[in-house]
Amino acid sequence: MNKLMILCAALLVAGCSGGAQKESSKNSLSSDKVVEHKVDSVLKLMTLEEKIGQLNQLTGDGEVTGPITLASSYQEAIKKGEVGSMLNVNGAAYTRKIQKIAVEESRLGIPLIFGYDVIHGYKTIFPIPLGQAASFDLEAIEQSARVAAIEAAASGQHWTFAPMVDIARDPRWGRVMEGAGEDPYYGSLVATALVKGFQGKDLSDTSTIMACAKHFVAYGAAMAGRDYNTVDISNRTLYEVYLPPFKAALDAGVATFMSSFNELNGVPVTGNKEMIHDLLKGKWGFKGIVVSDWASIMELMPQGIVANPYEAADLAMNAGIDMDMEAHIYTAELPKLLKDGKVSEAQIDDAVRRILRMKFKLGLFDDPYRYCDTIREKELVLNQSHLDIARDVARKSMVLLKNNNVLPLSKNVKSIAVIGPLADDQNDLIGTWSARGEGKDVVSLLTAIKAKLPNANVTYAKGCEIEGDSKANFNQALAAASRADVVVVAVGESAMMSGEALSRAYLDLPGVQKELVLALNALHKPMVVVMMNGRPLTIEWMDQQVPAILEAWLPGTMGGPAIADVLFGDYNPSGKLPMTFPRSTGQIPLFYYQKNTGRPRIDSVRYTSKYIDSPNTPLYPFGYGLSYSKFDYSDFAISSPSIGMNDTLTVSVKVKNSGKYDGAEVVQLYIRDLVGSVTRPVKELKGIRKIFLKVGEEATVKFKLTAHDLAFYTRNMEFKAEPGDFKVFVGSNSAELLELGFRLAQ
Ligand code: BGC
C-alpha cells in the first residue's frame, strides 16, 4: 500500500477522516478529541525509528528557489522517515519540493513541519522587537506579528521561533534587541500580543503559524551580559521576573516552547527536568512541543553535566525536550536508551504525539502543501499594505529622548544636510534576525527626506563609518552641514552589533561617530541626532550637548520614511523606553524595578547606597519618552483609602494635552508594597494605557487594581497579596510620578 493510503486507512479506522465521518465525529467528539484520536491512529502505524524520526529537526540550506540543494544525506533521512521538521527551508516552491520528499517518498508520508526565525517580519521587516516594544501599543505589536505570519505562511512556513520573551536587564547582552525589555509585567503583555499575532485564532488557517516562546528560561540573565553565559539567580527572581512572560505566552495558547542554552543555577535548562517536565509540562500543563535550541543537547557535554552523547540524550529526553534541533543526538542515542530502559516507549510516544498533534492542527495531514502557495506568496510578500503597516509600527516605536525646540522640523526648510554612516544605509536598518528581509527593499532616511522635501536642497555626507577610526571624511560632512539650515545626523550600531553572540563590553557609539556628532554640533546649527541601535547605549555626553535626539532603533524596511514622518511632524512621537538607558556601563545592571536597601542614596551622607563617581539614576528611565506636545496630569484619585482582599481599587487620573500638537501618551501605573514578608521593589509596573488626545483635549484614565495585582511570591513562595500599606503611582515614566497611598485590609 502506498504511504498516503496507509495513513488514510488508519484515519478512516479512527473514524475521523473524510467528509461524512468528520460531520458525525464533530457531534460526538470535541475537536481536540478528534485530533487525539487521529494522532493515536497514526502513532500505531509507526516503527520505533519513525517515531524517533519525528523528534529530529534538521536545518536546510536557506535556498529559496531553484533545484533542491539540500544535502543528499538529509534527503535520504527524510525518505527514511528520520526527520520530523526542518528549519531554514524557505519559499513556497522550495518547501513544496522538500515536503514532496517526505510525503511521497517516506513509508508513511508524514508531512514535515517547516520552522524559521521570523522574528520581526518575514520579508517586510518591522522594527526590531525592542523597538516595537517601545511603542507600548499592543495592537501595533500584534499586527506586526500578524503580517509576519501572513508572509511566512504564504511562503511555506508553519512555525516561527518567536517571540523571544526573555526579560533583559543588561544592555551588554546582544539579544536585548529581540525582546520586550526589562519589565515582567509589560513583557507578559507583549508576549501575549505576539502569540496572538502569529497564531491568530486557528492554527489551521493558512495565514497563521505556530509561535514559540523562547528561550525557556532565564537566558536574559546571562552573567555580565555575555551571551550563553552562566545564569545564577534566586528562585524568587526566576518566578517573579523571568517566568511570567512564558506563563503569559502559555495562557495565550502558544503552540511551542524552546529551551534555552544557559544553565540555571547549575543545571543546563536543556537537561533540566524540574523546569521542563515538572513545571512547564507538569504544573503548567503545556501540551505542545518543546524544541531544544540549536544543538543544545550536544552542548550539555561542554557544559559539564554529561560525559557523552548517550548521557546527553538521556538527560534531555528525561527533562522533557521533545524535538532535537540539529544535534542529531536523539536519532543516534534514543534506540539504545530505550533498550537500556533509561527512556520508556511511553515517553517517546508522548513526544511524538505532541509533534503529530501540531501537524494535525496545522492541517498538514489534510493537505501537506497548503502553506506552499506560490501565488499567495507573490501576492502577499512585501505588498504595499504590509509596507504601510511596517511604516506605521516603525513610527510608533520611536522615542524622542531630547528636544530643545528643534523638532519637528519645518517642511519649508530650504537646505538640509543629512549626515552620518546610517543616513543612507539600507542594510543595517533591518537589524539581525531579519528573515528574508533584504537591504535593497529598505527605504533609507536620505531617500525618505528627499521624498518629503521635493523643493529643498538636500545634501548628504557619510562623515565616517560605523566602526573604524578614519576621520578622513569629516571635512566633507562639516562643509555640507555648514551650508545647510538644518542638520540631521544618523548614527548608531550596525545590524551585526546586536543579536545572538553579539554582546558588547562598551556601550558607546562605535568608531569615531561621537567625534563626528561633536564636530557637527560645534557648528551650532539646529541639529537632531537620529540614533539607530539595537540596545540602550551610553550617550550622556550627547544628552548634555546635542539639542535633539530621536531613538529610532533598527526600524526595518520602512525605517527611513517612518523617521522622516517623525522628524517633520507628520507623526508626533509617542514611544517610551522599554529598557533603562544607563549613564555608564559601570551602572549596569540598572533597571527601574529596584529594592530600597537599608541605606537608600542621600547625596550628602557617606554611608548610603551610591557610587562616589556617578549618580544612581539612569540617563533615561524605563517608560521615558517625550512628545512634541505636553501632557498634564491632574486629579489623581483612588476610589477608597482601603480595600479588602476581594475588592477592586479604581485609580483615576486626568490627562490633558496642553501642547500644540495632537498626540498619544502612554499613561503608566506603578505600585509599591511598603512592607512584605520579603522586600519588594520600590516600583512595579501594573498598568499601561496608550491614549490619543487632540490639542486641548482631556481624558480621565482609569485603572483597576485587585489583590491579584498586589500579589507576589511571599516568604514561603506562595503567590498572594499581603495586607498592609501600598503606594500607587501614575505618570508619564517610571521616574516622574504622582503618588497616593492605600491600605490592603485583611
Ligand atoms: C538561537 C535561537 C534560534 C535558533 C534557530 C539559535 O542559535 O538561539 O533563538 O531560534 O538558533 O535559528
Coordinates of C-alpha atoms in Angstrom, one line a residue, residues 32-523:
D32 CA -9.3 18.2 20.4
K33 CA -10.5 14.7 21.0
V34 CA -10.8 14.2 17.2
V35 CA -7.2 15.3 16.9
E36 CA -6.1 13.0 19.7
H37 CA -7.8 10.1 18.0
K38 CA -6.1 10.8 14.7
V39 CA -2.7 11.2 16.5
D40 CA -3.2 7.8 18.1
S41 CA -4.2 6.1 14.9
V42 CA -1.0 7.4 13.1
L43 CA 1.2 6.5 16.1
K44 CA 0.0 2.9 15.9
L45 CA 1.4 2.6 12.4
M46 CA 4.9 3.9 13.3
T47 CA 8.0 1.9 13.9
L48 CA 10.4 3.0 16.7
E49 CA 12.7 4.5 14.1
E50 CA 9.9 6.5 12.5
K51 CA 8.8 7.7 16.0
I52 CA 12.3 8.9 16.8
G53 CA 12.5 10.5 13.4
Q54 CA 9.6 12.8 14.3
L55 CA 11.8 14.1 17.1
N56 CA 14.5 15.1 14.8
Q57 CA 14.8 18.6 13.4
L58 CA 17.4 19.3 10.7
T59 CA 18.5 22.5 9.1
G60 CA 18.1 23.3 5.4
D61 CA 20.4 25.3 3.3
G62 CA 18.5 28.6 3.2
E63 CA 17.7 28.0 -0.5
V64 CA 14.5 29.7 -1.8
T65 CA 14.3 28.8 -5.5
G66 CA 16.0 26.5 -8.0
P67 CA 16.8 22.9 -7.7
I68 CA 17.0 21.0 -4.4
T69 CA 20.3 21.7 -2.9
L70 CA 19.6 20.1 0.4
A71 CA 22.4 17.8 1.4
S72 CA 21.7 14.3 0.0
S73 CA 22.2 12.7 3.4
Y74 CA 19.4 14.9 4.6
Q75 CA 17.2 14.0 1.7
E76 CA 17.9 10.3 2.4
A77 CA 17.0 10.8 6.1
I78 CA 13.6 12.4 5.1
K79 CA 12.9 9.5 2.8
K80 CA 13.6 7.0 5.6
G81 CA 11.2 8.9 7.9
E82 CA 14.0 10.0 10.1
V83 CA 13.1 13.7 10.1
G84 CA 10.0 15.4 11.7
S85 CA 10.8 19.0 11.0
M86 CA 13.2 21.2 9.0
L87 CA 14.3 24.7 9.8
N88 CA 15.8 27.2 7.4
V89 CA 14.0 25.9 4.3
N90 CA 12.4 28.8 2.6
G91 CA 10.0 29.8 -0.1
A92 CA 6.7 28.3 -1.3
A93 CA 8.3 26.4 -4.2
Y94 CA 11.2 25.1 -2.3
T95 CA 9.3 24.0 0.8
R96 CA 6.9 22.2 -1.6
K97 CA 9.9 20.3 -3.1
I98 CA 11.2 19.2 0.3
Q99 CA 7.7 18.4 1.5
K100 CA 7.2 16.2 -1.5
I101 CA 10.1 14.0 -0.5
A102 CA 8.6 13.4 2.9
V103 CA 5.0 12.9 1.7
E104 CA 5.8 10.8 -1.4
E105 CA 9.0 9.0 -0.6
S106 CA 8.8 8.1 3.0
R107 CA 6.9 5.0 4.1
L108 CA 4.1 6.7 6.0
G109 CA 4.2 10.0 4.2
I110 CA 4.0 12.1 7.3
P111 CA 4.5 15.8 6.4
L112 CA 7.3 17.9 7.7
I113 CA 6.9 21.0 9.8
F114 CA 8.9 23.9 8.5
G115 CA 10.2 26.3 11.1
Y116 CA 12.1 29.6 10.7
D117 CA 13.3 32.6 12.8
V118 CA 10.6 35.0 11.7
I119 CA 11.4 37.5 14.5
H120 CA 10.4 40.9 13.3
G121 CA 8.9 40.3 9.9
Y122 CA 9.5 37.8 7.1
K123 CA 10.2 39.9 4.0
T124 CA 8.6 43.1 5.1
I125 CA 10.8 43.9 8.1
F126 CA 9.4 45.6 11.1
P127 CA 11.5 47.4 13.8
I128 CA 13.5 45.1 16.0
P129 CA 11.3 43.7 18.8
L130 CA 12.8 46.0 21.4
G131 CA 11.8 48.9 19.2
Q132 CA 8.3 47.5 18.7
A133 CA 8.1 47.2 22.5
A134 CA 8.9 50.9 22.7
S135 CA 5.6 51.6 21.0
F136 CA 3.7 50.5 24.1
D137 CA 1.0 49.8 21.5
L138 CA -0.1 46.2 21.9
E139 CA -2.3 46.3 18.8
A140 CA 0.5 47.5 16.7
I141 CA 2.8 44.8 18.1
E142 CA 0.2 42.2 17.4
Q143 CA -0.3 43.5 13.9
S144 CA 3.4 43.2 13.1
A145 CA 3.3 39.6 14.1
R146 CA 0.1 39.1 12.0
V147 CA 1.8 40.5 8.9
A148 CA 4.9 38.4 9.5
A149 CA 2.8 35.3 9.9
I150 CA 0.8 36.1 6.7
E151 CA 4.0 36.5 4.7
A152 CA 5.8 33.5 6.2
A153 CA 2.8 31.2 6.0
A154 CA 2.3 32.0 2.3
S155 CA 6.0 31.1 1.8
G156 CA 5.7 27.6 3.2
Q157 CA 6.5 28.2 6.9
H158 CA 4.4 26.6 9.6
W159 CA 6.4 27.8 12.7
T160 CA 8.3 30.8 13.9
F161 CA 10.9 30.6 16.6
A162 CA 9.4 33.7 18.2
P163 CA 8.5 35.5 20.3
M164 CA 11.7 35.8 22.4
V165 CA 10.1 36.6 25.8
D166 CA 13.3 36.7 27.8
I167 CA 13.4 39.6 30.2
A168 CA 16.6 41.5 29.6
R169 CA 18.2 43.9 32.1
D170 CA 21.7 44.0 30.9
P171 CA 22.1 46.0 27.7
R172 CA 25.5 44.4 27.1
W173 CA 23.7 41.3 26.1
G174 CA 23.2 41.4 22.3
R175 CA 19.9 39.7 22.4
V176 CA 18.1 42.5 24.2
M177 CA 17.1 43.6 20.7
E178 CA 15.0 40.5 20.3
G179 CA 12.8 41.0 23.4
A180 CA 10.4 43.5 25.1
G181 CA 12.9 44.8 27.6
E182 CA 13.3 44.8 31.3
D183 CA 9.8 44.5 32.8
P184 CA 8.0 41.3 33.5
Y185 CA 4.5 42.8 33.5
Y186 CA 5.0 44.6 30.2
G187 CA 6.9 41.7 28.8
S188 CA 3.9 39.5 29.5
L189 CA 1.6 41.8 27.7
V190 CA 3.9 41.9 24.7
A191 CA 4.3 38.1 24.7
T192 CA 0.5 37.7 24.6
A193 CA 0.2 40.2 21.8
L194 CA 2.8 38.4 19.7
V195 CA 1.5 34.9 20.2
K196 CA -2.0 36.2 19.2
G197 CA -0.5 37.9 16.1
F198 CA 1.5 34.9 14.9
Q199 CA -1.1 32.2 15.7
G200 CA -4.3 34.1 15.0
K201 CA -7.5 32.3 16.2
D202 CA -6.9 29.0 14.5
L203 CA -3.7 27.2 13.5
S204 CA -5.4 25.5 10.6
D205 CA -5.9 28.9 9.0
T206 CA -3.2 29.2 6.3
S207 CA -2.4 32.7 7.3
T208 CA -1.2 31.7 10.8
I209 CA 1.9 30.0 12.0
M210 CA 2.9 28.3 15.3
A211 CA 4.7 30.6 17.7
C212 CA 7.5 29.6 20.0
A213 CA 8.1 31.1 23.5
K214 CA 11.8 31.2 23.8
H215 CA 14.2 30.8 25.4
F216 CA 12.9 28.9 28.4
V217 CA 14.2 30.1 30.8
A218 CA 16.2 33.0 32.3
Y219 CA 18.5 33.2 29.2
G220 CA 18.4 37.0 29.6
A221 CA 20.1 36.8 33.0
A222 CA 23.4 35.7 31.4
M223 CA 26.1 36.8 33.8
A224 CA 27.8 40.1 32.7
G225 CA 25.7 40.2 29.6
R226 CA 27.9 37.7 27.8
D227 CA 25.8 35.5 25.5
Y228 CA 25.4 31.8 26.6
N229 CA 26.9 32.6 29.9
T230 CA 26.0 31.1 33.3
V231 CA 22.8 32.1 35.0
D232 CA 22.7 32.0 38.7
I233 CA 19.6 33.6 40.1
S234 CA 17.3 33.0 43.1
N235 CA 14.2 31.0 42.7
R236 CA 12.2 34.1 43.7
T237 CA 13.8 36.2 40.9
L238 CA 13.1 33.3 38.5
Y239 CA 9.4 33.2 39.4
E240 CA 9.0 36.9 39.8
V241 CA 10.9 38.2 36.8
Y242 CA 11.8 35.6 34.2
L243 CA 8.9 33.2 34.2
P244 CA 5.8 35.5 33.9
P245 CA 6.2 36.2 30.2
F246 CA 6.4 32.5 29.5
K247 CA 3.3 31.9 31.5
A248 CA 1.6 34.6 29.6
A249 CA 2.6 33.1 26.3
L250 CA 1.3 29.7 27.5
D251 CA -2.0 31.3 28.6
A252 CA -2.3 32.9 25.2
G253 CA -2.1 29.4 23.7
V254 CA 1.4 29.3 22.4
A255 CA 2.0 26.1 20.4
T256 CA 5.7 25.5 21.2
F257 CA 8.5 26.4 23.6
M258 CA 12.2 26.4 23.0
S259 CA 14.6 25.6 25.8
S260 CA 17.4 28.0 26.5
F261 CA 21.2 27.4 26.1
N262 CA 22.0 28.6 29.6
E263 CA 22.5 26.7 32.7
L264 CA 20.2 27.7 35.5
N265 CA 21.6 27.5 39.0
G266 CA 23.9 24.7 38.0
V267 CA 21.7 22.7 35.7
P268 CA 21.5 23.5 31.9
V269 CA 17.9 24.1 31.0
T270 CA 18.1 21.6 28.1
G271 CA 18.6 18.9 30.7
N272 CA 16.5 20.5 33.4
K273 CA 13.7 18.2 34.4
E274 CA 12.4 20.5 37.1
M275 CA 11.9 23.3 34.7
I276 CA 10.5 21.5 31.6
H277 CA 9.0 18.2 32.8
D278 CA 7.8 19.2 36.2
L279 CA 6.9 22.9 35.8
L280 CA 6.2 23.6 32.1
K281 CA 4.6 20.3 31.1
G282 CA 3.5 19.2 34.6
K283 CA 2.3 22.1 36.8
W284 CA 1.5 24.4 33.9
G285 CA 0.1 21.6 31.7
F286 CA 1.7 22.6 28.4
K287 CA 0.6 20.2 25.7
G288 CA 2.6 21.5 22.7
I289 CA 6.1 20.9 21.5
V290 CA 9.3 21.7 23.4
V291 CA 12.2 22.0 21.0
S292 CA 15.8 22.3 22.1
D293 CA 17.8 25.3 21.0
W294 CA 20.4 24.8 18.2
A295 CA 22.5 21.7 19.1
S296 CA 22.0 22.5 22.7
I297 CA 21.6 18.8 23.6
M298 CA 25.1 18.4 22.4
E299 CA 26.2 21.4 24.5
L300 CA 25.3 19.5 27.7
M301 CA 28.7 17.9 27.3
P302 CA 30.9 21.0 27.3
Q303 CA 28.6 22.4 30.0
G304 CA 29.9 19.6 32.1
I305 CA 26.7 17.9 33.1
V306 CA 27.1 14.8 31.0
A307 CA 30.1 12.9 29.6
N308 CA 28.9 11.7 26.2
P309 CA 26.0 11.9 23.7
Y310 CA 24.3 8.9 25.2
E311 CA 24.1 10.7 28.6
A312 CA 23.1 13.9 26.8
A313 CA 20.1 12.3 25.1
D314 CA 19.2 10.6 28.4
L315 CA 19.2 13.9 30.3
A316 CA 17.4 15.9 27.6
M317 CA 14.7 13.3 27.0
N318 CA 14.0 12.8 30.6
A319 CA 13.9 16.6 31.1
G320 CA 11.1 16.8 28.5
I321 CA 12.7 18.0 25.3
D322 CA 10.5 16.7 22.5
M323 CA 12.5 17.8 19.5
D324 CA 16.2 17.9 18.9
M325 CA 17.2 20.9 16.8
E326 CA 20.3 20.0 14.7
A327 CA 22.2 18.0 17.4
H328 CA 21.4 14.6 15.7
I329 CA 21.6 13.1 19.2
Y330 CA 18.1 11.7 19.6
T331 CA 18.4 9.7 16.3
A332 CA 21.7 8.3 17.4
E333 CA 21.1 7.6 21.0
L334 CA 17.4 7.0 21.8
P335 CA 17.2 3.4 20.4
K336 CA 20.0 2.4 22.9
L337 CA 18.5 4.4 25.7
L338 CA 15.2 2.6 25.2
K339 CA 16.8 -0.8 25.1
D340 CA 18.7 0.0 28.3
G341 CA 15.4 1.1 30.0
K342 CA 16.7 4.7 30.6
V343 CA 13.9 6.0 28.4
S344 CA 10.5 4.4 28.0
E345 CA 8.5 4.0 24.8
A346 CA 5.7 5.9 26.5
Q347 CA 8.0 8.9 26.8
I348 CA 8.9 8.7 23.2
D349 CA 5.2 8.3 22.3
D350 CA 4.4 11.4 24.3
A351 CA 6.9 13.5 22.4
V352 CA 5.8 12.1 19.1
R353 CA 2.1 12.8 20.0
R354 CA 3.0 16.4 20.7
I355 CA 4.5 16.8 17.3
L356 CA 1.8 14.9 15.4
R357 CA -0.9 16.9 17.2
M358 CA 0.5 20.1 15.8
K359 CA 0.8 18.6 12.3
F360 CA -2.9 17.8 12.5
K361 CA -3.8 21.2 13.9
L362 CA -1.9 22.9 11.1
G363 CA -3.9 20.9 8.7
L364 CA -0.9 19.2 7.2
F365 CA -2.4 15.7 7.1
D366 CA -5.3 17.2 5.0
D367 CA -3.0 18.9 2.6
P368 CA 0.7 18.9 3.3
Y369 CA 1.2 21.7 0.6
R370 CA -1.4 24.1 1.9
Y371 CA 1.2 26.6 3.0
C372 CA 3.4 26.3 -0.1
D373 CA 1.4 28.6 -2.3
T374 CA 3.5 30.5 -4.9
I375 CA 0.5 32.6 -6.0
R376 CA -0.3 33.7 -2.4
E377 CA 3.4 34.2 -1.8
K378 CA 3.7 36.5 -4.7
E379 CA 0.6 38.5 -3.8
L380 CA 1.3 38.9 -0.1
V381 CA 5.0 39.1 0.5
L382 CA 6.2 42.7 0.7
N383 CA 2.9 44.0 -0.5
Q384 CA 2.0 47.7 -0.2
S385 CA -0.4 47.3 2.7
H386 CA 2.3 45.4 4.7
L387 CA 4.8 48.1 4.0
D388 CA 2.3 50.7 5.2
I389 CA 1.8 48.8 8.4
A390 CA 5.6 48.5 8.9
R391 CA 6.0 52.2 8.4
D392 CA 3.2 52.9 11.0
V393 CA 4.7 50.4 13.5
A394 CA 8.1 52.0 13.0
R395 CA 7.0 55.5 13.7
K396 CA 5.1 54.3 16.8
S397 CA 8.3 52.7 18.0
M398 CA 10.4 55.8 18.0
V399 CA 11.3 57.5 21.3
L400 CA 12.1 61.2 21.5
L401 CA 14.9 61.4 24.0
K402 CA 15.6 65.1 23.9
N403 CA 14.1 68.1 22.1
N404 CA 15.3 71.7 22.7
N405 CA 12.9 73.4 20.3
V406 CA 14.5 71.8 17.2
L407 CA 11.7 69.3 16.3
P408 CA 9.5 69.0 14.5
L409 CA 11.5 70.4 11.5
S410 CA 9.7 72.6 9.1
K411 CA 8.9 71.2 5.7
N412 CA 9.7 74.7 4.3
V413 CA 13.3 74.4 5.2
K414 CA 15.5 75.5 2.2
S415 CA 18.5 73.3 2.8
I416 CA 19.2 70.3 5.0
A417 CA 22.3 68.3 5.4
V418 CA 21.8 64.6 6.1
I419 CA 24.9 63.2 7.6
G420 CA 26.3 60.0 9.1
P421 CA 27.1 56.4 8.4
L422 CA 23.4 55.3 8.8
A423 CA 21.9 58.3 6.9
D424 CA 21.8 56.5 3.6
D425 CA 22.1 53.0 4.8
Q426 CA 19.8 50.2 3.8
N427 CA 21.4 47.0 5.1
D428 CA 21.7 47.8 8.8
L429 CA 18.2 49.2 9.2
I430 CA 16.7 45.8 9.2
G431 CA 18.9 44.5 12.0
T432 CA 19.7 40.9 12.7
W433 CA 17.2 38.1 12.6
S434 CA 15.7 39.8 9.5
A435 CA 14.5 36.5 8.0
R436 CA 14.1 37.0 4.2
G437 CA 14.4 40.8 4.5
E438 CA 16.8 42.5 2.1
G439 CA 18.6 45.8 2.2
K440 CA 17.6 46.6 -1.4
D441 CA 13.9 46.9 -0.2
V442 CA 14.7 49.3 2.6
V443 CA 14.0 52.9 2.1
S444 CA 16.9 54.9 3.6
L445 CA 16.5 58.0 5.7
L446 CA 18.1 60.1 2.9
T447 CA 15.7 58.8 0.3
A448 CA 12.8 59.5 2.6
I449 CA 13.9 63.0 3.4
K450 CA 14.3 63.8 -0.3
A451 CA 10.8 62.5 -1.0
K452 CA 9.4 64.5 1.9
L453 CA 11.1 67.8 0.8
P454 CA 10.9 67.9 -3.0
N455 CA 11.8 71.6 -3.1
A456 CA 14.6 71.7 -0.6
N457 CA 18.3 71.4 -1.2
V458 CA 19.1 68.0 0.5
T459 CA 22.8 67.3 0.7
Y460 CA 24.4 64.1 2.0
A461 CA 27.8 63.2 3.5
K462 CA 28.6 59.9 5.3
G463 CA 31.2 61.5 7.5
C464 CA 32.6 58.2 8.8
E465 CA 31.9 54.5 9.0
I466 CA 30.0 53.0 11.9
E467 CA 33.2 51.4 13.1
G468 CA 36.9 52.2 12.4
D469 CA 38.9 55.3 13.2
S470 CA 39.1 57.2 10.0
K471 CA 38.1 60.9 10.1
A472 CA 39.1 61.5 6.5
N473 CA 35.5 62.3 5.5
F474 CA 34.8 64.6 8.5
N475 CA 35.6 67.8 6.5
Q476 CA 33.2 66.9 3.7
A477 CA 30.4 66.3 6.3
L478 CA 31.3 69.6 8.1
A479 CA 31.2 71.5 4.8
A480 CA 27.8 70.1 3.9
A481 CA 26.5 70.9 7.4
S482 CA 27.8 74.4 7.4
R483 CA 26.0 75.2 4.2
A484 CA 22.7 73.8 5.5
D485 CA 19.9 75.4 7.6
V486 CA 19.3 72.2 9.4
V487 CA 21.4 69.1 10.2
V488 CA 20.2 65.6 10.6
V489 CA 22.8 63.1 11.8
A490 CA 22.1 59.4 11.7
V491 CA 24.5 57.3 13.9
G492 CA 24.4 54.1 15.9
E493 CA 25.2 50.4 15.6
S494 CA 25.4 48.2 12.6
A495 CA 22.9 45.3 12.3
M496 CA 25.7 43.0 13.3
M497 CA 26.3 44.7 16.6
S498 CA 23.2 43.4 18.3
G499 CA 21.6 39.9 18.3
E500 CA 22.9 36.5 19.1
A501 CA 26.5 36.2 20.1
L502 CA 26.8 40.0 19.8
S503 CA 27.4 41.1 23.3
R504 CA 29.3 44.3 23.9
A505 CA 31.5 45.4 26.8
Y506 CA 31.4 49.1 25.8
L507 CA 28.1 50.7 25.0
D508 CA 29.5 53.9 23.4
L509 CA 28.7 54.9 19.9
P510 CA 31.2 52.8 18.0
G511 CA 34.1 54.1 16.0
V512 CA 34.5 57.9 15.6
Q513 CA 30.8 58.6 15.5
K514 CA 30.9 60.5 18.8
E515 CA 33.6 62.8 17.4
L516 CA 31.6 63.3 14.2
V517 CA 28.5 64.3 16.2
L518 CA 30.5 66.7 18.4
A519 CA 32.2 68.3 15.5
L520 CA 28.9 68.9 13.8
N521 CA 27.4 70.1 17.0
A522 CA 30.1 72.8 17.3
L523 CA 28.6 74.4 14.2

